[in-house]
XYZ file of C-alpha atoms in Angstrom:
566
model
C 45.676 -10.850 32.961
C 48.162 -13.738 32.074
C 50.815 -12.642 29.495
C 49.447 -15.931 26.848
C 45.862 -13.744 26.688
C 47.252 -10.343 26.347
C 50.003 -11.630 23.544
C 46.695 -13.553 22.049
C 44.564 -9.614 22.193
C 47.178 -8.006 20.811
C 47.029 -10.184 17.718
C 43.637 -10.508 17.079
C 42.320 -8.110 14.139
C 40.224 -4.991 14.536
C 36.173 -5.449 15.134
C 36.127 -3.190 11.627
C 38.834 -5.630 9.651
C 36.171 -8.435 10.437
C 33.361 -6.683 9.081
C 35.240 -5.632 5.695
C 36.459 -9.222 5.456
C 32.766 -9.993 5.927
C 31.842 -7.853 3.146
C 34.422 -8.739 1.168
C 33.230 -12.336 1.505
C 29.573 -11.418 0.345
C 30.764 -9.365 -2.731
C 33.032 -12.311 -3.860
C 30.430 -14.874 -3.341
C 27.569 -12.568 -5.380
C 30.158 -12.403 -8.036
C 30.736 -15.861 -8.164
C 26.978 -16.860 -8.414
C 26.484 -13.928 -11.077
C 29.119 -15.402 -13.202
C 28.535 -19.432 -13.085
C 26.058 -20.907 -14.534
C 22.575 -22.079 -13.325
C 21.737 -24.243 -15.940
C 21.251 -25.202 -19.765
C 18.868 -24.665 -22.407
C 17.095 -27.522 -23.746
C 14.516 -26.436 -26.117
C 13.302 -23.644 -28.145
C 10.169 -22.808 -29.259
C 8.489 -19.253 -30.408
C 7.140 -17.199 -27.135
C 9.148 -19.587 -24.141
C 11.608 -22.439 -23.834
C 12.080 -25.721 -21.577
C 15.541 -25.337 -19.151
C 17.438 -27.472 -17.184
C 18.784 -26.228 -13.595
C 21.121 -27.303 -11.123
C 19.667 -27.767 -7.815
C 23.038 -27.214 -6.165
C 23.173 -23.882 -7.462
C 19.578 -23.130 -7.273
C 20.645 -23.912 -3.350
C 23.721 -21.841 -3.324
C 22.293 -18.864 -4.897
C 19.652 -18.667 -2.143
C 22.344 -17.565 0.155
C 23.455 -14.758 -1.742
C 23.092 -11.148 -0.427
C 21.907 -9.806 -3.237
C 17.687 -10.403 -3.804
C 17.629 -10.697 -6.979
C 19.847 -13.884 -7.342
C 18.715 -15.114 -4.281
C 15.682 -16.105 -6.096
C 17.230 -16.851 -9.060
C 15.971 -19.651 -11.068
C 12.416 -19.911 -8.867
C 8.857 -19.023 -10.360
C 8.625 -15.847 -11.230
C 12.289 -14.867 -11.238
C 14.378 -14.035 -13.865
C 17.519 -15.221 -15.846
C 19.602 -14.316 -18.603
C 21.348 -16.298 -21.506
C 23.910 -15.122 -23.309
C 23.816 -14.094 -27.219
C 25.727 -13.697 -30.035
C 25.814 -9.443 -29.005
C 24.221 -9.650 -25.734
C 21.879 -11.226 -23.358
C 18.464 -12.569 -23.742
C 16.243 -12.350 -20.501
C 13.272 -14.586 -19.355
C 10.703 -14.842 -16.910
C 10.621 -18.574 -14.644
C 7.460 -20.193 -15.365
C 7.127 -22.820 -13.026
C 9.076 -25.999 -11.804
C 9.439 -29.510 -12.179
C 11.867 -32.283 -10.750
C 14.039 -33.834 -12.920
C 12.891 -37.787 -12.213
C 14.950 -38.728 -14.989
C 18.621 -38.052 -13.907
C 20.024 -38.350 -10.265
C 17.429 -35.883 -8.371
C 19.706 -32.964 -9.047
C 18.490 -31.415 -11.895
C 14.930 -29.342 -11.945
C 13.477 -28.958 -15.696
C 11.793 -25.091 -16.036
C 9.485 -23.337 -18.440
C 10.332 -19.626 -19.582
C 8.938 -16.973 -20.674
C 11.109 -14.557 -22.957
C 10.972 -11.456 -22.205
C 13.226 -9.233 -24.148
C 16.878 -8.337 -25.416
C 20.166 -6.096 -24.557
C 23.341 -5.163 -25.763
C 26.622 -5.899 -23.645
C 29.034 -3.216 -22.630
C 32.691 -5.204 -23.246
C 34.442 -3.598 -20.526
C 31.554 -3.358 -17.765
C 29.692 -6.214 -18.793
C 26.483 -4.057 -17.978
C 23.163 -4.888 -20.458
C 22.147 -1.878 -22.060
C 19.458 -0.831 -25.166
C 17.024 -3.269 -23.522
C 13.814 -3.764 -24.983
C 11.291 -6.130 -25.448
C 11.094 -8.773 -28.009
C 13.644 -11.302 -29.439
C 15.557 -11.577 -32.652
C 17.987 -13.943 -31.805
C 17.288 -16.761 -30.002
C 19.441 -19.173 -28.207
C 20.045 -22.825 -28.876
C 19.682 -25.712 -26.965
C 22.852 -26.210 -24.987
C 23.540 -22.538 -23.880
C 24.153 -21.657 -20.782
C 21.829 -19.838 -17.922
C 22.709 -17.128 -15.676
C 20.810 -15.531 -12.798
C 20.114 -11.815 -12.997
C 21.251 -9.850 -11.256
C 19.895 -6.644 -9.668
C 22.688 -4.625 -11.072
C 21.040 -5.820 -14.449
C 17.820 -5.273 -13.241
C 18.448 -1.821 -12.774
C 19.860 -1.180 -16.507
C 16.903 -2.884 -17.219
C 13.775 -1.283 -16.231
C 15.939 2.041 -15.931
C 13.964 4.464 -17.907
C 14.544 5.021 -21.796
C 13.875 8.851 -21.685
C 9.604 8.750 -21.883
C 8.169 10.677 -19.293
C 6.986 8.324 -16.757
C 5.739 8.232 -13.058
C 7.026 6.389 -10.358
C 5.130 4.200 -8.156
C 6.920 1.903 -6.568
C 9.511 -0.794 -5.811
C 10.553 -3.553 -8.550
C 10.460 -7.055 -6.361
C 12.433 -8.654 -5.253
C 14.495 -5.007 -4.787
C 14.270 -2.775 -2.391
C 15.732 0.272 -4.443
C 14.823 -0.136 -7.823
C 11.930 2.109 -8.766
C 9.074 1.269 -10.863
C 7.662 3.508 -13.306
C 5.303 3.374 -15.836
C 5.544 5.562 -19.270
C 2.227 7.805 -18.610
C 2.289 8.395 -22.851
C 1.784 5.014 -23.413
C -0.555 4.064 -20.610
C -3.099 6.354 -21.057
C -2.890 6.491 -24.969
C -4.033 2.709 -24.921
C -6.372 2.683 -21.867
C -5.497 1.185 -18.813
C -7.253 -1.217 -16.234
C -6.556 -1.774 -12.275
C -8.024 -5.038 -11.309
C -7.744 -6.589 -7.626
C -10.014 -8.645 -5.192
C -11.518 -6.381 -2.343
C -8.959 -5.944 0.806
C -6.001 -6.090 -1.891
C -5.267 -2.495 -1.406
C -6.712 -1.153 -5.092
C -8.250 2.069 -4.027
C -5.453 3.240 -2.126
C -2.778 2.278 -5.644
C -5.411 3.949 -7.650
C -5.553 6.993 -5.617
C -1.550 7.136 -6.101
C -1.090 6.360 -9.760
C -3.627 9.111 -9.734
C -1.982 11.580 -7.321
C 1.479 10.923 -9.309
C -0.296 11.613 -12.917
C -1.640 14.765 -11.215
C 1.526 15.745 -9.700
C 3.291 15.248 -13.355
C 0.685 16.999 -15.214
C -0.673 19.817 -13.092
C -2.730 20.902 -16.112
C -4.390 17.978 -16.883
C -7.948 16.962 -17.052
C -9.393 13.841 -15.610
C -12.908 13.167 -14.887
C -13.262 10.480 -12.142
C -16.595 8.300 -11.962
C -16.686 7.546 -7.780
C -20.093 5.304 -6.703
C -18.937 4.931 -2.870
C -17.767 8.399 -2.332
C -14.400 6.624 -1.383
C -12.040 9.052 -3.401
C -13.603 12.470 -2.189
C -10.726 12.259 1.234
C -7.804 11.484 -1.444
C -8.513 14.552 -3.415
C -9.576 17.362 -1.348
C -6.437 19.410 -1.769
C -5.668 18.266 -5.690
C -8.868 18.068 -7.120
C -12.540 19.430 -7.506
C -15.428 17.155 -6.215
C -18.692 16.675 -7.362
C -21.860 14.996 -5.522
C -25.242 15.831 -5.402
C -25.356 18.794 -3.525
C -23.231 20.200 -6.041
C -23.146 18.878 -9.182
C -25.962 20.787 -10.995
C -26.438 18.531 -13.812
C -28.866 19.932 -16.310
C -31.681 17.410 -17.214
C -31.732 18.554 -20.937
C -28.219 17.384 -21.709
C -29.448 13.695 -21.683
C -29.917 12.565 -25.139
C -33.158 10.798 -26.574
C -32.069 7.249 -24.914
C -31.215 8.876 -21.937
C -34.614 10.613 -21.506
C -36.287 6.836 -22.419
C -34.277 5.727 -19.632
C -35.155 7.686 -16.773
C -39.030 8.964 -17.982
C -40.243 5.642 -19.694
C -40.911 2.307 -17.280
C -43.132 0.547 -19.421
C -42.194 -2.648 -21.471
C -43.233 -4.435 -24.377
C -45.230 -2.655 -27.348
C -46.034 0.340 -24.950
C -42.409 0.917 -24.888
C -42.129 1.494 -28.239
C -45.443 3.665 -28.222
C -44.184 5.899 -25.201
C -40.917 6.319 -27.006
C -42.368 7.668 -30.610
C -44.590 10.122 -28.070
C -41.807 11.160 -26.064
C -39.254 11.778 -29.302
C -42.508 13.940 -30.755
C -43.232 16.398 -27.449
C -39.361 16.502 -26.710
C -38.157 17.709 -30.408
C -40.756 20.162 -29.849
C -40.032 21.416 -26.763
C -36.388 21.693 -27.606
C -37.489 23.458 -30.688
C -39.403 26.328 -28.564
C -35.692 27.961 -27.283
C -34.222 30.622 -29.076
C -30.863 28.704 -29.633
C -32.555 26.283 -31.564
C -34.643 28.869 -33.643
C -31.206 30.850 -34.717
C -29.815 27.162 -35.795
C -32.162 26.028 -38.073
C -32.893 22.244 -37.926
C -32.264 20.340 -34.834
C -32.370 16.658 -33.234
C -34.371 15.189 -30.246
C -30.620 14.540 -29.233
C -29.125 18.563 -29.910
C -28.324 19.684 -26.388
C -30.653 22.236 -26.557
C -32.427 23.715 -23.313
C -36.174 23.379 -22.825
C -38.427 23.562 -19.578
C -40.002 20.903 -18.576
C -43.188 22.704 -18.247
C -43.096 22.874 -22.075
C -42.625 19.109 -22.348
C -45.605 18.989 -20.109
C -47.821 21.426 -22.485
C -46.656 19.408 -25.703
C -48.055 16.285 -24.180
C -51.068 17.858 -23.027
C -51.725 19.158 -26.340
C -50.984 16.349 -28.251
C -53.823 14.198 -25.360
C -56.135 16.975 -26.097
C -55.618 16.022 -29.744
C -56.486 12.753 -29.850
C -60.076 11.095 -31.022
C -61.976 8.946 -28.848
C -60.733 5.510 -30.481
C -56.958 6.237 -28.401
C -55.933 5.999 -25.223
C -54.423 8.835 -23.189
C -53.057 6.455 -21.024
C -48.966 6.767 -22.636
C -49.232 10.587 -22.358
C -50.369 10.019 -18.838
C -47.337 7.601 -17.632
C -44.594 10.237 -18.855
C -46.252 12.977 -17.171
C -46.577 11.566 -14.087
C -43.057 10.460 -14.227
C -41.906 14.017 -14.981
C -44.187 15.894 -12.235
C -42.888 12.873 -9.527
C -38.975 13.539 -10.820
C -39.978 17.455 -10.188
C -41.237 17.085 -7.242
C -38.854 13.803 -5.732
C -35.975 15.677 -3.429
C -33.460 13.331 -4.426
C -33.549 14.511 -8.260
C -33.187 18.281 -7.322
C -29.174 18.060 -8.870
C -30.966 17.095 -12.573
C -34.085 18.858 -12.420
C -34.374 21.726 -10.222
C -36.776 24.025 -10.350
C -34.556 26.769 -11.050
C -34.722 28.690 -14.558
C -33.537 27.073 -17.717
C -30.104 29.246 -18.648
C -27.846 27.609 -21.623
C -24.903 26.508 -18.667
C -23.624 23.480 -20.909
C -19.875 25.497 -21.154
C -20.010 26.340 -17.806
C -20.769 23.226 -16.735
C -18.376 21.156 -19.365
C -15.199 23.556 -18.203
C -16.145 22.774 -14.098
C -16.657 19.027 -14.836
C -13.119 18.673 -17.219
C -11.511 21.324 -15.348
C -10.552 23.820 -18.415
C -8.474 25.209 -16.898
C -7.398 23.311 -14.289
C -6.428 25.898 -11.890
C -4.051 23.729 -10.302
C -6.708 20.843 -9.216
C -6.722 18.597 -12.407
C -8.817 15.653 -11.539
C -12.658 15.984 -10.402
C -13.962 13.248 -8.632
C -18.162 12.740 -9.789
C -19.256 11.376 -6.150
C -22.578 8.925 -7.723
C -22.978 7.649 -3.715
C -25.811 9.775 -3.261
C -27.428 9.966 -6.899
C -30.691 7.083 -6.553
C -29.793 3.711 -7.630
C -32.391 4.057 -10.552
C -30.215 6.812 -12.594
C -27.167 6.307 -11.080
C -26.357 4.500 -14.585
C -27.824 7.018 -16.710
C -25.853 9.964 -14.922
C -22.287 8.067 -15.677
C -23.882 7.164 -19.164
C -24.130 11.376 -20.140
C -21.138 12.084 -18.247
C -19.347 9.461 -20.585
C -20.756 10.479 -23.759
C -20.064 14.178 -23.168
C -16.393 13.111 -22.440
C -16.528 11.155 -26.183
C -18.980 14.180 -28.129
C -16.614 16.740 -26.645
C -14.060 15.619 -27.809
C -15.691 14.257 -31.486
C -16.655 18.310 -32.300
C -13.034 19.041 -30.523
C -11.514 17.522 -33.572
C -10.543 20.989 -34.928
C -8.886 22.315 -32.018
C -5.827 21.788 -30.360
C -6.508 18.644 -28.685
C -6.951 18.642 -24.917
C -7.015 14.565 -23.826
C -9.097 13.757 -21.203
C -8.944 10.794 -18.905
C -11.983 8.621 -17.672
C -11.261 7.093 -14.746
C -14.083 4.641 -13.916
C -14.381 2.635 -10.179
C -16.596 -0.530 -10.197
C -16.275 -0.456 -14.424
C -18.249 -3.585 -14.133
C -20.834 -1.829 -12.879
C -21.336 -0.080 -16.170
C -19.496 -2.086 -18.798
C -20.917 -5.788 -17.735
C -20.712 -8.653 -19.834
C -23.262 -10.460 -21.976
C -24.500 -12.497 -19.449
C -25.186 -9.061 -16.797
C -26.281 -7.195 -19.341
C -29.020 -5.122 -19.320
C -29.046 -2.543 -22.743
C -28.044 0.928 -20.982
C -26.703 3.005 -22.569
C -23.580 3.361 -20.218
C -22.319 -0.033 -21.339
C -22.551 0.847 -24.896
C -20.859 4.428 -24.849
C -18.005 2.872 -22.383
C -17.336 0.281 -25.077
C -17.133 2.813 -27.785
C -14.957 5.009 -25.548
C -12.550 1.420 -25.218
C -13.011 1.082 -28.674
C -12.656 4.283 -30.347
C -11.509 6.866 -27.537
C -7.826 7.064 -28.353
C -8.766 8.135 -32.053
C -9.926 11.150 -30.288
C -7.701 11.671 -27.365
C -9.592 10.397 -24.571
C -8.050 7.518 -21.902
C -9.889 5.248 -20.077
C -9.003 4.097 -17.102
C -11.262 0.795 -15.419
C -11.070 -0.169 -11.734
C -12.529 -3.391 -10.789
C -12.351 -6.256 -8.267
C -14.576 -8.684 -11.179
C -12.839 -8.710 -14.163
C -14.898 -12.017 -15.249
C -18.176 -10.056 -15.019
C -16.414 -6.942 -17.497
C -17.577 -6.990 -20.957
C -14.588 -9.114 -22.556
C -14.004 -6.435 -25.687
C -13.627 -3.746 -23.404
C -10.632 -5.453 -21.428
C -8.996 -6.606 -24.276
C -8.339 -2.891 -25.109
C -6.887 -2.015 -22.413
C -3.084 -1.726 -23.298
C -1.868 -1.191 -19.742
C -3.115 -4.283 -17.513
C -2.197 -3.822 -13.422
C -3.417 -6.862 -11.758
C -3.171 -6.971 -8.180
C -4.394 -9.951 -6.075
C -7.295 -12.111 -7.686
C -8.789 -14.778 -5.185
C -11.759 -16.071 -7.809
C -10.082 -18.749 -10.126
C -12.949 -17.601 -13.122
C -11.238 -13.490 -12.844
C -7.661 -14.941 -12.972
C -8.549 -17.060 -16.069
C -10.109 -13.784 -17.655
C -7.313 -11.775 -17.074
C -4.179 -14.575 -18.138
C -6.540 -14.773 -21.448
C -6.092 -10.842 -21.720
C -2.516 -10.472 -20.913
C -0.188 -10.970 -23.733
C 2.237 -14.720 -23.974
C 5.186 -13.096 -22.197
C 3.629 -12.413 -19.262
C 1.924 -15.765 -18.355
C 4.956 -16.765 -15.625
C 4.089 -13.372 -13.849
C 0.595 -14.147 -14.296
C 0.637 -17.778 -11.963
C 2.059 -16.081 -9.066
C -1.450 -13.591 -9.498
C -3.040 -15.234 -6.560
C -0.123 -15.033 -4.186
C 0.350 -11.173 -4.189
C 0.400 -9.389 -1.148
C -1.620 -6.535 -0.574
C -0.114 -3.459 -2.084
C 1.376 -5.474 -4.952
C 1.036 -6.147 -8.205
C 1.832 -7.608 -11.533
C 2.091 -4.250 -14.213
C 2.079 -5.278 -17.994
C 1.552 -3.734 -21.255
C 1.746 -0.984 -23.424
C 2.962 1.384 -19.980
C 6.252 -0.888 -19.279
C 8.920 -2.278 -20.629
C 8.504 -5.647 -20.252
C 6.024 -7.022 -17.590
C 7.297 -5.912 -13.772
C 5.875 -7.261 -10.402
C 5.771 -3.850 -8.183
C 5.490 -2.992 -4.512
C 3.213 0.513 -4.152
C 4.901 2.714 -2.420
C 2.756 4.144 0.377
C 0.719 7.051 0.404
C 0.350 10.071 2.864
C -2.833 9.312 5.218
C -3.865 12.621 3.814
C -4.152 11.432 0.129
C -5.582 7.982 0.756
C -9.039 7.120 0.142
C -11.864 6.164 2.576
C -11.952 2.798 1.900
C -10.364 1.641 5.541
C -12.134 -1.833 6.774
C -13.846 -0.697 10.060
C -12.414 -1.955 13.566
C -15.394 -4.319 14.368
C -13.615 -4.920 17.872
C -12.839 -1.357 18.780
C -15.777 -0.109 17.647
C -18.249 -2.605 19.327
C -15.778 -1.648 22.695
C -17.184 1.960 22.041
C -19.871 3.128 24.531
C -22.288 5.858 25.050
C -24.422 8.105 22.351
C -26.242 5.363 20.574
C -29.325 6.936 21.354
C -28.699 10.222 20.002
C -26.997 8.905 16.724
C -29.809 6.203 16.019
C -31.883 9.794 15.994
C -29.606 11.565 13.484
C -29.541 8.632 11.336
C -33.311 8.759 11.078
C -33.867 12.563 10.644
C -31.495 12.108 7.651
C -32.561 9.168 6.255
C -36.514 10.501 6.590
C -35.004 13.918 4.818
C -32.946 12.183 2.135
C -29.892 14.099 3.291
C -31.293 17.495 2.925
């Protein structure tokens, strides 16, 4: 080797001395772009503010190492402005060139978002929280934030909370939500299909679990989806197992699933059915020791007494009436008797008084460890499926009405496909599960009972019932009708979180609301294949490459679809 390249090796610094110099580099240039300014303020007004920012620094700051001012100054992003004590921090609304000046200046809407206080010798925010009471003038400067501040600032303030996931643009920042305040204002999970909600359902779910071991939720499941997630946590519930018994439904109830007719023989039907079934009810010794009861008193009868009462009362009649009412509800109530598929509600088994037994198993008191029970409705027919979630529902809200004197045990009501049950004025069709799920939104938290909605058609909810909801996580929404809905639901200071709705990935979303501190766009974490639910989209292509026992399963199908699963 010639002596000019060994003298010229010798010199050179270590591999490591580069790399610290390297690092050294980044730090100084994050500092720099922390501490100069992006921009100005140009106008004030009550919930967000016009800016002014620098395109060259917009440009520098996209080189920075650190994420969060990387995106400084873009939709969506945040920024800080310094205060008289602190700093002030706001959410980007969108973007607009400046055509105005020389092409270097971009003019930006923002949403405030909330306050801190300053440490002098750190410079670290502290005491955030949301709201202003000082706002800036026109003329201050704009900073980006930094994740260092982001950290202070969705750092927890002592409430128990859960964590669930990643603050963006960070990749260590955890985002949690104050369980307290979520569930104590009910909560809605809204997201087009394919966006990932069951699966972020299932965890906020397995995380509330895993913080309150003793809890009791009550989970309303029509595909049968969540039954995988909670096999080890929870209890389930479906029709082989569920036991339901018929004479908890109330008088509507009863109208629902034993009268069919329309019009004036409706109402006819009805005044029959309220006569026999107060008298049936009245034939049990619990309602002989009580004195005066209601067609709605969750009393136990048989239905071969129901039967007899309307038989009597037919027998009863002059020749001038027809027995043709009396005939309709008994030949609803011998086909519901005799129909397979209703065995869970009316069995023929013997008429015990199991309404504690069944009320403890179905709001697991006590919990033994498995706090949620998941009510699979998959296999309950389409034609009550409605009217099963409607006396689940109202047995959550009368248990806890008459519960008022105890020590109160809060239940959540976690319901999948809410607009299903809860549908707006144009879907609506006068069950009775829309109206006690809008008293639940309405009234529940009086009493101690959450509600928690799931839905990938927020336009097609009935608009009160959303409006309640103090906790709004919106994942992706393709349909421009459901974004609308939801940006008129969400409160000001979220809207520039709001526009960047449709361009979510899967497994994120925009969190808002009573459960945060100010409005947070989150990356789920992911869950244990174990805990998910089965809501996979099938492999069309592997499966259709699958060969061999068609035969044999087209014949299973059809024994169990000719047996209705028994």
């Amino acid at each position: 080797m010639p002596r000019d390249s060994l003298s010229a090796t010798s010199a050179s610094p270590a591999p490591g001395a580069l790399v610290d110099d390297a690092a050294q580099d980044a730090v100084n240039t994050s500092l720099d772009n922390a501490t100069t300014p992006l921009g100005v303020v140009l106008e004030i007004a009550g919930a967000g503010s016009q800016i002014a920012l620098d395109l060259q620094r917009l440009i520098q700051c996209a080189e920075d190492a650190d994420p969060s001012i990387a995106l400084a100054g873009q939709v969506g992003s945040q920024i800080k402005i310094k205060t008289k004590d602190g700093w002030l921090l706001a959410s980007v609304r969108n973007q607009r060139q400046d055509r105005r000046g020389d092409g270097n200046s971009i003019i930006a809407n923002i949403d405030f978002m909330g306050e801190g206080m300053e440490e002098r010798l750190t410079g670290k925010i502290h005491s955030f929280r949301r709201g202003v009471t000082r706002y800036p003038i026109p003329g201050a400067l704009i900073y980006p934030a930094t994740t260092a501040d982001l950290r202070q600032i969705y750092a927890s303030d002592g409430r128990s909370s859960i964590q669930i996931g990643t603050v963006y643009p960070t990749t260590d920042i955890r985002a949690g939500i104050y369980v307290d305040a979520m569930l104590g204002k009910h909560f809605a999970l809204l997201g087009s299909t394919g966006t990932g909600k069951s699966t972020s359902a299932a965890l906020i779910l397995h995380r509330i679990c895993q913080a309150a071991p003793q809890g009791h939720i009550v989970m309303i499941d029509p595909h049968g989806e969540y039954s995988a997630a909670f096999r080890n946590t929870g209890t389930i519930f479906d029709v082989s197992n569920l036991q339901m018994p018929y004479w908890l439904l109330n008088f509507e109830e009863h109208c629902e699933v034993l009268l069919k007719s329309g019009g004036d023989d409706l109402q006819e039907d009805k005044d029959i059915l309220a006569k026999c079934l107060l008298a049936a009810r009245s034939k049990n010794r619990l309602a002989q020791g009580m004195g005066k009861i209601t067609v709605d008193s969750p009393i136990p009868y048989m239905l071969s007494d129901l039967t007899n009462m309307l038989q009597d009362e037919m027998g009863k009649l002059d020749k001038a009436t027809t027995t043709a009412p009396y005939m309709r509800i008994k030949t609803k109530i011998e086909e519901l008797k005799a129909d397979p598929r209703y065995q869970f509600m009316f069995s023929g088994m013997l008429v015990g008084d199991t309404m504690a037994s069944f009320i403890s198993q179905i709001f697991r008191m006590p919990s033994a460890g498995k706090p949620i029970s998941i009510i699979d409705v998959s296999g309950v027919p389409s034609d009550i499926t409605s009217t099963v979630v409607a006396v689940l529902s109202r047995m959550v809200f009368d248990f806890a009405i008459w519960g008022r004197n105890e020590k109160t045990r809060p239940i959540l009501l976690v319901c999948e496909e809410a607009h299903r049950y809860v549908p707006n004025e144009r879907n609506a069709d006068g069950s009775s599960v829309g109206r006690i799920l809008s008293r639940i939104a309405k009234e529940g938290r009086k009493y101690g009972i959450s509600l928690g909605l799931i839905t990938q058609r927020p336009s097609d909810l009935a608009e009160g019932v959303l409006s309640q909801c103090g906790t709004i996580i919106s994942m992706r929404l393709n349909n421009d009708r459901d974004q609308a809905f939801v940006k008129a639901a969400m409160p000001e200071g979220a809207r520039g979180f709001l526009d960047s709705i449709p361009a979510l990935r899967n497994r994120e979303c925009i969190i808002c609301g009573e459960g945060v501190s100010i409005p947070i766009r989150v990356s789920f974490d992911n869950l244990e294949e174990s805990k998910r639910p089965a809501s996979e989209d099938p492999s069309f292509v592997e499966l259709w490459n699958d060969e061999g026992g068609e035969e044999e399963q087209v014949e299973r199908v059809v024994q169990r679809w000719r047996t209705q699963g028994n």
